[in-house]
């Protein structure tokens, strides 16, 4: 990634931007990493635009610095509406995602496409929507939340891994081209969290994706999932997103959680 060149930005305008309260827009804020990230940025003094398919204001602190807006990252009209309603932002956190665990052989291609629509194309569409304002201001940061499956292969997650690895390549390339405009692009790679609901918004049950032929193979894998040696907490991810959003160096990867950090070091 290109390191920012301060000579591109007038000193006065930089100081003005640094003095104002910053605003972050976070996708997938109804639970898990997104919800904790919204709380974390709010606690650090930022304005927070927390987006979710079905707005639930009661899950976040009552504050003039928090706005909850509806957003479906797979719908172009929904994206356009939220960008207009949000106004100028300083950071975009692409956190919304769905998952699938099971044998790829048994995974309907309709569901594979659904996973990519959210995890891959949804991230790209949201990013494309905010680039103009970031480029024109010569400031801003995009933080894409992926997964530690991009650091080490995990069985029974082929489609999910592919959707996240696509964002790894996308982010690395985009960091170069937007670096020319002093816009930063970062990756946060959370480790494994047993509370992650891979079936959320998918309408596909894990048990339906394990044919009898895979049962013996899958049993010890799911047993290991149930009792992992290291786990990632929601607060680990929120802190990593915060660090990535405020990082002014060329660092691209931010593993989140002890298991993800261990995988990154071993890579």
PDB file of C-alpha atoms in Angstrom:
ATOM      1  CA  UNK A   1       0.000   0.000   0.000  1.00  0.00           C
ATOM      2  CA  UNK A   2       1.217   3.507  -0.771  1.00  0.00           C
ATOM      3  CA  UNK A   3       2.164   5.564   2.270  1.00  0.00           C
ATOM      4  CA  UNK A   4       0.271   8.814   2.464  1.00  0.00           C
ATOM      5  CA  UNK A   5       2.065  11.831   1.077  1.00  0.00           C
ATOM      6  CA  UNK A   6       1.296  14.764   3.323  1.00  0.00           C
ATOM      7  CA  UNK A   7       2.443  17.193   0.635  1.00  0.00           C
ATOM      8  CA  UNK A   8      -0.809  16.525  -1.217  1.00  0.00           C
ATOM      9  CA  UNK A   9      -2.893  18.049   1.620  1.00  0.00           C
ATOM     10  CA  UNK A  10      -2.687  21.739   2.621  1.00  0.00           C
ATOM     11  CA  UNK A  11      -1.709  22.025   6.257  1.00  0.00           C
ATOM     12  CA  UNK A  12      -4.630  24.287   7.116  1.00  0.00           C
ATOM     13  CA  UNK A  13      -7.266  21.946   5.704  1.00  0.00           C
ATOM     14  CA  UNK A  14      -5.718  18.969   7.497  1.00  0.00           C
ATOM     15  CA  UNK A  15      -5.835  20.796  10.823  1.00  0.00           C
ATOM     16  CA  UNK A  16      -9.444  21.759  10.250  1.00  0.00           C
ATOM     17  CA  UNK A  17     -10.465  18.175   9.572  1.00  0.00           C
ATOM     18  CA  UNK A  18      -8.567  16.869  12.601  1.00  0.00           C
ATOM     19  CA  UNK A  19     -10.368  19.341  14.896  1.00  0.00           C
ATOM     20  CA  UNK A  20     -13.904  18.359  13.908  1.00  0.00           C
ATOM     21  CA  UNK A  21     -15.701  15.364  15.343  1.00  0.00           C
ATOM     22  CA  UNK A  22     -15.347  12.431  12.976  1.00  0.00           C
ATOM     23  CA  UNK A  23     -18.112  10.210  11.661  1.00  0.00           C
ATOM     24  CA  UNK A  24     -18.042   6.489  10.942  1.00  0.00           C
ATOM     25  CA  UNK A  25     -20.613   4.466   9.001  1.00  0.00           C
ATOM     26  CA  UNK A  26     -20.725   0.805  10.000  1.00  0.00           C
ATOM     27  CA  UNK A  27     -22.626  -1.901   8.118  1.00  0.00           C
ATOM     28  CA  UNK A  28     -24.114  -4.919   9.863  1.00  0.00           C
ATOM     29  CA  UNK A  29     -24.485  -3.197  13.245  1.00  0.00           C
ATOM     30  CA  UNK A  30     -27.423  -5.170  14.617  1.00  0.00           C
ATOM     31  CA  UNK A  31     -25.264  -7.687  16.502  1.00  0.00           C
ATOM     32  CA  UNK A  32     -21.801  -9.131  17.020  1.00  0.00           C
ATOM     33  CA  UNK A  33     -18.749  -7.334  15.707  1.00  0.00           C
ATOM     34  CA  UNK A  34     -20.701  -4.496  14.102  1.00  0.00           C
ATOM     35  CA  UNK A  35     -22.666  -3.674  17.226  1.00  0.00           C
ATOM     36  CA  UNK A  36     -19.572  -3.729  19.423  1.00  0.00           C
ATOM     37  CA  UNK A  37     -17.668  -1.613  16.898  1.00  0.00           C
ATOM     38  CA  UNK A  38     -20.445   0.984  16.930  1.00  0.00           C
ATOM     39  CA  UNK A  39     -20.291   1.127  20.719  1.00  0.00           C
ATOM     40  CA  UNK A  40     -16.501   1.368  20.652  1.00  0.00           C
ATOM     41  CA  UNK A  41     -16.341   4.295  18.222  1.00  0.00           C
ATOM     42  CA  UNK A  42     -19.065   6.097  20.146  1.00  0.00           C
ATOM     43  CA  UNK A  43     -17.129   5.651  23.394  1.00  0.00           C
ATOM     44  CA  UNK A  44     -14.102   7.217  21.690  1.00  0.00           C
ATOM     45  CA  UNK A  45     -16.005  10.365  20.772  1.00  0.00           C
ATOM     46  CA  UNK A  46     -16.965   9.704  17.154  1.00  0.00           C
ATOM     47  CA  UNK A  47     -20.329  10.234  15.532  1.00  0.00           C
ATOM     48  CA  UNK A  48     -21.671   6.787  14.619  1.00  0.00           C
ATOM     49  CA  UNK A  49     -24.030   5.851  11.815  1.00  0.00           C
ATOM     50  CA  UNK A  50     -25.016   2.277  12.640  1.00  0.00           C
ATOM     51  CA  UNK A  51     -26.740   0.536   9.749  1.00  0.00           C
ATOM     52  CA  UNK A  52     -28.706  -2.687   9.680  1.00  0.00           C
ATOM     53  CA  UNK A  53     -31.447  -4.342   7.639  1.00  0.00           C
ATOM     54  CA  UNK A  54     -34.046  -3.762  10.354  1.00  0.00           C
ATOM     55  CA  UNK A  55     -33.200  -0.732  12.541  1.00  0.00           C
ATOM     56  CA  UNK A  56     -33.141  -1.386  16.293  1.00  0.00           C
ATOM     57  CA  UNK A  57     -32.238   1.795  18.130  1.00  0.00           C
ATOM     58  CA  UNK A  58     -32.689   0.202  21.561  1.00  0.00           C
ATOM     59  CA  UNK A  59     -29.514  -1.908  21.219  1.00  0.00           C
ATOM     60  CA  UNK A  60     -27.252   1.151  21.199  1.00  0.00           C
ATOM     61  CA  UNK A  61     -26.718   3.909  23.781  1.00  0.00           C
ATOM     62  CA  UNK A  62     -29.130   6.849  23.603  1.00  0.00           C
ATOM     63  CA  UNK A  63     -26.971   9.602  22.182  1.00  0.00           C
ATOM     64  CA  UNK A  64     -27.094  12.544  19.794  1.00  0.00           C
ATOM     65  CA  UNK A  65     -23.935  11.093  18.257  1.00  0.00           C
ATOM     66  CA  UNK A  66     -25.593   7.831  17.167  1.00  0.00           C
ATOM     67  CA  UNK A  67     -27.922   7.410  14.202  1.00  0.00           C
ATOM     68  CA  UNK A  68     -29.453   4.086  13.233  1.00  0.00           C
ATOM     69  CA  UNK A  69     -30.330   3.760   9.541  1.00  0.00           C
ATOM     70  CA  UNK A  70     -31.755   0.918   7.451  1.00  0.00           C
ATOM     71  CA  UNK A  71     -29.412  -0.661   4.906  1.00  0.00           C
ATOM     72  CA  UNK A  72     -29.339  -3.710   2.690  1.00  0.00           C
ATOM     73  CA  UNK A  73     -25.877  -3.869   1.135  1.00  0.00           C
ATOM     74  CA  UNK A  74     -27.204  -6.065  -1.674  1.00  0.00           C
ATOM     75  CA  UNK A  75     -29.677  -3.385  -2.836  1.00  0.00           C
ATOM     76  CA  UNK A  76     -28.415  -0.433  -4.887  1.00  0.00           C
ATOM     77  CA  UNK A  77     -31.348   1.806  -3.948  1.00  0.00           C
ATOM     78  CA  UNK A  78     -30.810   1.091  -0.249  1.00  0.00           C
ATOM     79  CA  UNK A  79     -27.115   1.967  -0.551  1.00  0.00           C
ATOM     80  CA  UNK A  80     -27.859   5.232  -2.361  1.00  0.00           C
ATOM     81  CA  UNK A  81     -30.442   6.179   0.271  1.00  0.00           C
ATOM     82  CA  UNK A  82     -28.132   5.566   3.220  1.00  0.00           C
ATOM     83  CA  UNK A  83     -25.248   7.476   1.637  1.00  0.00           C
ATOM     84  CA  UNK A  84     -27.524  10.461   1.054  1.00  0.00           C
ATOM     85  CA  UNK A  85     -28.979  10.295   4.562  1.00  0.00           C
ATOM     86  CA  UNK A  86     -25.565   9.887   6.196  1.00  0.00           C
ATOM     87  CA  UNK A  87     -23.972  12.943   4.641  1.00  0.00           C
ATOM     88  CA  UNK A  88     -20.171  13.340   4.794  1.00  0.00           C
ATOM     89  CA  UNK A  89     -18.367  10.560   6.644  1.00  0.00           C
ATOM     90  CA  UNK A  90     -14.732  10.008   7.592  1.00  0.00           C
ATOM     91  CA  UNK A  91     -14.687   6.214   7.756  1.00  0.00           C
ATOM     92  CA  UNK A  92     -16.608   3.313   6.271  1.00  0.00           C
ATOM     93  CA  UNK A  93     -16.511  -0.027   8.072  1.00  0.00           C
ATOM     94  CA  UNK A  94     -17.733  -2.852   5.843  1.00  0.00           C
ATOM     95  CA  UNK A  95     -18.750  -5.404   8.456  1.00  0.00           C
ATOM     96  CA  UNK A  96     -22.036  -6.851   7.150  1.00  0.00           C
ATOM     97  CA  UNK A  97     -21.688 -10.485   6.195  1.00  0.00           C
ATOM     98  CA  UNK A  98     -23.314 -13.895   6.101  1.00  0.00           C
ATOM     99  CA  UNK A  99     -21.703 -17.301   6.280  1.00  0.00           C
ATOM    100  CA  UNK A 100     -22.101 -20.908   5.396  1.00  0.00           C
ATOM    101  CA  UNK A 101     -20.523 -23.992   6.946  1.00  0.00           C
ATOM    102  CA  UNK A 102     -20.924 -27.370   5.295  1.00  0.00           C
ATOM    103  CA  UNK A 103     -19.763 -29.563   2.460  1.00  0.00           C
ATOM    104  CA  UNK A 104     -19.440 -27.565  -0.723  1.00  0.00           C
ATOM    105  CA  UNK A 105     -20.962 -30.456  -2.668  1.00  0.00           C
ATOM    106  CA  UNK A 106     -24.208 -29.985  -0.745  1.00  0.00           C
ATOM    107  CA  UNK A 107     -24.268 -26.186  -0.810  1.00  0.00           C
ATOM    108  CA  UNK A 108     -26.822 -24.878  -3.322  1.00  0.00           C
ATOM    109  CA  UNK A 109     -25.300 -22.489  -5.828  1.00  0.00           C
ATOM    110  CA  UNK A 110     -28.180 -20.125  -5.074  1.00  0.00           C
ATOM    111  CA  UNK A 111     -26.818 -19.845  -1.541  1.00  0.00           C
ATOM    112  CA  UNK A 112     -23.226 -19.463  -2.731  1.00  0.00           C
ATOM    113  CA  UNK A 113     -24.378 -16.498  -4.820  1.00  0.00           C
ATOM    114  CA  UNK A 114     -26.232 -15.077  -1.811  1.00  0.00           C
ATOM    115  CA  UNK A 115     -23.044 -15.254   0.263  1.00  0.00           C
ATOM    116  CA  UNK A 116     -21.078 -13.451  -2.444  1.00  0.00           C
ATOM    117  CA  UNK A 117     -23.802 -10.808  -2.871  1.00  0.00           C
ATOM    118  CA  UNK A 118     -23.337  -9.743   0.751  1.00  0.00           C
ATOM    119  CA  UNK A 119     -19.730 -10.586   1.594  1.00  0.00           C
ATOM    120  CA  UNK A 120     -18.139  -9.558  -1.693  1.00  0.00           C
ATOM    121  CA  UNK A 121     -20.357  -7.452  -3.934  1.00  0.00           C
ATOM    122  CA  UNK A 122     -21.982  -5.685  -0.989  1.00  0.00           C
ATOM    123  CA  UNK A 123     -18.562  -4.577   0.257  1.00  0.00           C
ATOM    124  CA  UNK A 124     -17.566  -3.424  -3.217  1.00  0.00           C
ATOM    125  CA  UNK A 125     -20.816  -1.519  -3.748  1.00  0.00           C
ATOM    126  CA  UNK A 126     -20.593   0.297  -0.408  1.00  0.00           C
ATOM    127  CA  UNK A 127     -16.968   1.176  -1.044  1.00  0.00           C
ATOM    128  CA  UNK A 128     -17.694   2.472  -4.531  1.00  0.00           C
ATOM    129  CA  UNK A 129     -20.465   4.644  -3.097  1.00  0.00           C
ATOM    130  CA  UNK A 130     -18.157   6.499  -0.662  1.00  0.00           C
ATOM    131  CA  UNK A 131     -15.060   6.814  -2.834  1.00  0.00           C
ATOM    132  CA  UNK A 132     -16.122  10.070  -4.570  1.00  0.00           C
ATOM    133  CA  UNK A 133     -16.409  12.056  -1.334  1.00  0.00           C
ATOM    134  CA  UNK A 134     -13.169  10.599   0.046  1.00  0.00           C
ATOM    135  CA  UNK A 135     -11.277  11.260  -3.182  1.00  0.00           C
ATOM    136  CA  UNK A 136     -12.548  14.823  -3.480  1.00  0.00           C
ATOM    137  CA  UNK A 137     -11.601  15.635   0.135  1.00  0.00           C
ATOM    138  CA  UNK A 138      -8.325  13.692  -0.158  1.00  0.00           C
ATOM    139  CA  UNK A 139      -9.080  11.980   3.145  1.00  0.00           C
ATOM    140  CA  UNK A 140     -11.013   9.046   4.553  1.00  0.00           C
ATOM    141  CA  UNK A 141     -10.589   5.379   5.324  1.00  0.00           C
ATOM    142  CA  UNK A 142     -12.333   2.167   4.313  1.00  0.00           C
ATOM    143  CA  UNK A 143     -12.023  -0.764   6.732  1.00  0.00           C
ATOM    144  CA  UNK A 144     -13.085  -4.140   5.353  1.00  0.00           C
ATOM    145  CA  UNK A 145     -13.803  -6.847   7.921  1.00  0.00           C
ATOM    146  CA  UNK A 146     -13.036 -10.305   6.538  1.00  0.00           C
ATOM    147  CA  UNK A 147     -12.040 -13.426   8.505  1.00  0.00           C
ATOM    148  CA  UNK A 148      -9.081 -15.482   9.660  1.00  0.00           C
ATOM    149  CA  UNK A 149     -10.073 -18.043   7.010  1.00  0.00           C
ATOM    150  CA  UNK A 150      -8.099 -15.745   4.700  1.00  0.00           C
ATOM    151  CA  UNK A 151      -5.001 -16.456   6.809  1.00  0.00           C
ATOM    152  CA  UNK A 152      -5.330 -20.249   6.961  1.00  0.00           C
ATOM    153  CA  UNK A 153      -7.707 -22.617   5.226  1.00  0.00           C
ATOM    154  CA  UNK A 154     -10.612 -23.950   7.270  1.00  0.00           C
ATOM    155  CA  UNK A 155     -12.510 -27.101   6.221  1.00  0.00           C
ATOM    156  CA  UNK A 156     -16.213 -27.031   5.407  1.00  0.00           C
ATOM    157  CA  UNK A 157     -16.122 -23.332   4.551  1.00  0.00           C
ATOM    158  CA  UNK A 158     -15.141 -23.238   0.880  1.00  0.00           C
ATOM    159  CA  UNK A 159     -17.760 -20.791  -0.375  1.00  0.00           C
ATOM    160  CA  UNK A 160     -17.442 -18.496   2.639  1.00  0.00           C
ATOM    161  CA  UNK A 161     -13.642 -18.488   2.351  1.00  0.00           C
ATOM    162  CA  UNK A 162     -13.804 -17.651  -1.341  1.00  0.00           C
ATOM    163  CA  UNK A 163     -16.091 -14.681  -0.669  1.00  0.00           C
ATOM    164  CA  UNK A 164     -13.702 -13.303   1.940  1.00  0.00           C
ATOM    165  CA  UNK A 165     -10.498 -13.977  -0.002  1.00  0.00           C
ATOM    166  CA  UNK A 166     -11.944 -11.959  -2.866  1.00  0.00           C
ATOM    167  CA  UNK A 167     -12.114  -8.963  -0.522  1.00  0.00           C
ATOM    168  CA  UNK A 168      -8.496  -9.492   0.532  1.00  0.00           C
ATOM    169  CA  UNK A 169      -7.382  -9.060  -3.075  1.00  0.00           C
ATOM    170  CA  UNK A 170      -9.827  -6.227  -3.662  1.00  0.00           C
ATOM    171  CA  UNK A 171      -8.623  -4.315  -0.610  1.00  0.00           C
ATOM    172  CA  UNK A 172      -4.938  -4.682  -1.395  1.00  0.00           C
ATOM    173  CA  UNK A 173      -5.358  -3.439  -4.945  1.00  0.00           C
ATOM    174  CA  UNK A 174      -7.706  -0.607  -3.980  1.00  0.00           C
ATOM    175  CA  UNK A 175      -5.281   0.580  -1.313  1.00  0.00           C
ATOM    176  CA  UNK A 176      -2.772   1.345  -4.048  1.00  0.00           C
ATOM    177  CA  UNK A 177      -5.086   3.316  -6.328  1.00  0.00           C
ATOM    178  CA  UNK A 178      -6.799   5.281  -3.546  1.00  0.00           C
ATOM    179  CA  UNK A 179      -3.470   5.917  -1.828  1.00  0.00           C
ATOM    180  CA  UNK A 180      -2.788   8.361  -4.670  1.00  0.00           C
ATOM    181  CA  UNK A 181      -5.619  10.477  -3.210  1.00  0.00           C
ATOM    182  CA  UNK A 182      -4.575  10.035   0.436  1.00  0.00           C
ATOM    183  CA  UNK A 183      -7.498   7.669   1.060  1.00  0.00           C
ATOM    184  CA  UNK A 184      -6.597   4.669   3.208  1.00  0.00           C
ATOM    185  CA  UNK A 185      -7.969   1.131   2.807  1.00  0.00           C
ATOM    186  CA  UNK A 186      -7.506  -1.517   5.521  1.00  0.00           C
ATOM    187  CA  UNK A 187      -8.294  -5.156   6.307  1.00  0.00           C
ATOM    188  CA  UNK A 188      -9.401  -6.491   9.694  1.00  0.00           C
ATOM    189  CA  UNK A 189      -9.247 -10.289   9.968  1.00  0.00           C
ATOM    190  CA  UNK A 190     -11.224 -11.626  12.959  1.00  0.00           C
ATOM    191  CA  UNK A 191     -10.492 -15.043  14.360  1.00  0.00           C
ATOM    192  CA  UNK A 192     -13.033 -17.674  15.328  1.00  0.00           C
ATOM    193  CA  UNK A 193     -15.901 -16.734  17.614  1.00  0.00           C
ATOM    194  CA  UNK A 194     -18.178 -19.602  18.748  1.00  0.00           C
ATOM    195  CA  UNK A 195     -21.090 -17.168  19.008  1.00  0.00           C
ATOM    196  CA  UNK A 196     -20.921 -16.253  15.320  1.00  0.00           C
ATOM    197  CA  UNK A 197     -24.266 -17.135  13.751  1.00  0.00           C
ATOM    198  CA  UNK A 198     -23.343 -18.544  10.367  1.00  0.00           C
ATOM    199  CA  UNK A 199     -26.954 -19.347   9.586  1.00  0.00           C
ATOM    200  CA  UNK A 200     -28.153 -15.792  10.206  1.00  0.00           C
ATOM    201  CA  UNK A 201     -30.017 -14.348   7.212  1.00  0.00           C
ATOM    202  CA  UNK A 202     -29.208 -17.470   5.177  1.00  0.00           C
ATOM    203  CA  UNK A 203     -32.268 -19.723   5.586  1.00  0.00           C
ATOM    204  CA  UNK A 204     -29.891 -22.679   5.253  1.00  0.00           C
ATOM    205  CA  UNK A 205     -29.297 -25.069   8.153  1.00  0.00           C
ATOM    206  CA  UNK A 206     -25.825 -26.480   8.761  1.00  0.00           C
ATOM    207  CA  UNK A 207     -27.221 -30.000   9.188  1.00  0.00           C
ATOM    208  CA  UNK A 208     -28.678 -29.823   5.683  1.00  0.00           C
ATOM    209  CA  UNK A 209     -25.205 -29.192   4.267  1.00  0.00           C
ATOM    210  CA  UNK A 210     -23.583 -32.324   5.734  1.00  0.00           C
ATOM    211  CA  UNK A 211     -24.563 -35.361   3.628  1.00  0.00           C
ATOM    212  CA  UNK A 212     -24.167 -38.775   5.180  1.00  0.00           C
ATOM    213  CA  UNK A 213     -21.011 -39.353   3.144  1.00  0.00           C
ATOM    214  CA  UNK A 214     -19.366 -36.419   5.017  1.00  0.00           C
ATOM    215  CA  UNK A 215     -20.681 -37.233   8.502  1.00  0.00           C
ATOM    216  CA  UNK A 216     -17.597 -39.057   9.793  1.00  0.00           C
ATOM    217  CA  UNK A 217     -15.307 -36.379   8.369  1.00  0.00           C
ATOM    218  CA  UNK A 218     -17.320 -33.476   9.776  1.00  0.00           C
ATOM    219  CA  UNK A 219     -17.857 -34.803  13.313  1.00  0.00           C
ATOM    220  CA  UNK A 220     -14.352 -34.108  14.728  1.00  0.00           C
ATOM    221  CA  UNK A 221     -14.239 -30.760  12.943  1.00  0.00           C
ATOM    222  CA  UNK A 222     -17.457 -29.575  14.578  1.00  0.00           C
ATOM    223  CA  UNK A 223     -16.226 -30.928  17.902  1.00  0.00           C
ATOM    224  CA  UNK A 224     -13.134 -28.752  17.567  1.00  0.00           C
ATOM    225  CA  UNK A 225     -15.306 -25.761  16.654  1.00  0.00           C
ATOM    226  CA  UNK A 226     -17.273 -26.320  19.852  1.00  0.00           C
ATOM    227  CA  UNK A 227     -14.179 -26.236  22.086  1.00  0.00           C
ATOM    228  CA  UNK A 228     -11.524 -24.080  20.422  1.00  0.00           C
ATOM    229  CA  UNK A 229      -8.195 -23.470  22.130  1.00  0.00           C
ATOM    230  CA  UNK A 230      -8.305 -19.766  21.275  1.00  0.00           C
ATOM    231  CA  UNK A 231     -11.306 -17.583  20.581  1.00  0.00           C
ATOM    232  CA  UNK A 232     -11.922 -14.063  19.350  1.00  0.00           C
ATOM    233  CA  UNK A 233     -14.083 -11.698  21.373  1.00  0.00           C
ATOM    234  CA  UNK A 234     -16.261  -8.981  19.904  1.00  0.00           C
ATOM    235  CA  UNK A 235     -14.164  -6.410  21.739  1.00  0.00           C
ATOM    236  CA  UNK A 236     -11.032  -7.751  19.997  1.00  0.00           C
ATOM    237  CA  UNK A 237     -12.558  -6.968  16.635  1.00  0.00           C
ATOM    238  CA  UNK A 238     -13.868  -3.555  17.651  1.00  0.00           C
ATOM    239  CA  UNK A 239     -10.410  -2.544  18.875  1.00  0.00           C
ATOM    240  CA  UNK A 240      -8.763  -3.813  15.680  1.00  0.00           C
ATOM    241  CA  UNK A 241     -11.227  -1.847  13.556  1.00  0.00           C
ATOM    242  CA  UNK A 242     -10.505   1.244  15.646  1.00  0.00           C
ATOM    243  CA  UNK A 243      -6.752   0.791  15.172  1.00  0.00           C
ATOM    244  CA  UNK A 244      -7.146   0.244  11.438  1.00  0.00           C
ATOM    245  CA  UNK A 245      -9.363   3.292  10.989  1.00  0.00           C
ATOM    246  CA  UNK A 246      -6.857   5.508  12.780  1.00  0.00           C
ATOM    247  CA  UNK A 247      -3.681   3.998  11.351  1.00  0.00           C
ATOM    248  CA  UNK A 248      -1.753   6.473   9.200  1.00  0.00           C
ATOM    249  CA  UNK A 249       0.928   4.061   8.003  1.00  0.00           C
ATOM    250  CA  UNK A 250       0.963   1.662   5.086  1.00  0.00           C
ATOM    251  CA  UNK A 251      -0.139  -1.302   7.239  1.00  0.00           C
ATOM    252  CA  UNK A 252      -2.864  -3.241   5.414  1.00  0.00           C
ATOM    253  CA  UNK A 253      -3.608  -6.280   7.616  1.00  0.00           C
ATOM    254  CA  UNK A 254      -5.003  -6.113  11.161  1.00  0.00           C
ATOM    255  CA  UNK A 255      -5.649  -9.603  12.596  1.00  0.00           C
ATOM    256  CA  UNK A 256      -8.158  -9.505  15.452  1.00  0.00           C
ATOM    257  CA  UNK A 257      -8.204 -11.982  18.320  1.00  0.00           C
ATOM    258  CA  UNK A 258      -5.448 -14.262  19.686  1.00  0.00           C
ATOM    259  CA  UNK A 259      -6.116 -17.050  17.199  1.00  0.00           C
ATOM    260  CA  UNK A 260      -6.009 -14.699  14.209  1.00  0.00           C
ATOM    261  CA  UNK A 261      -2.809 -13.074  15.497  1.00  0.00           C
ATOM    262  CA  UNK A 262      -1.213 -16.505  15.859  1.00  0.00           C
ATOM    263  CA  UNK A 263      -2.220 -17.465  12.328  1.00  0.00           C
ATOM    264  CA  UNK A 264      -0.886 -14.198  10.923  1.00  0.00           C
ATOM    265  CA  UNK A 265       2.466 -14.714  12.633  1.00  0.00           C
ATOM    266  CA  UNK A 266       2.709 -18.254  11.314  1.00  0.00           C
ATOM    267  CA  UNK A 267       1.891 -17.268   7.747  1.00  0.00           C
TER     268      UNK A 267
END
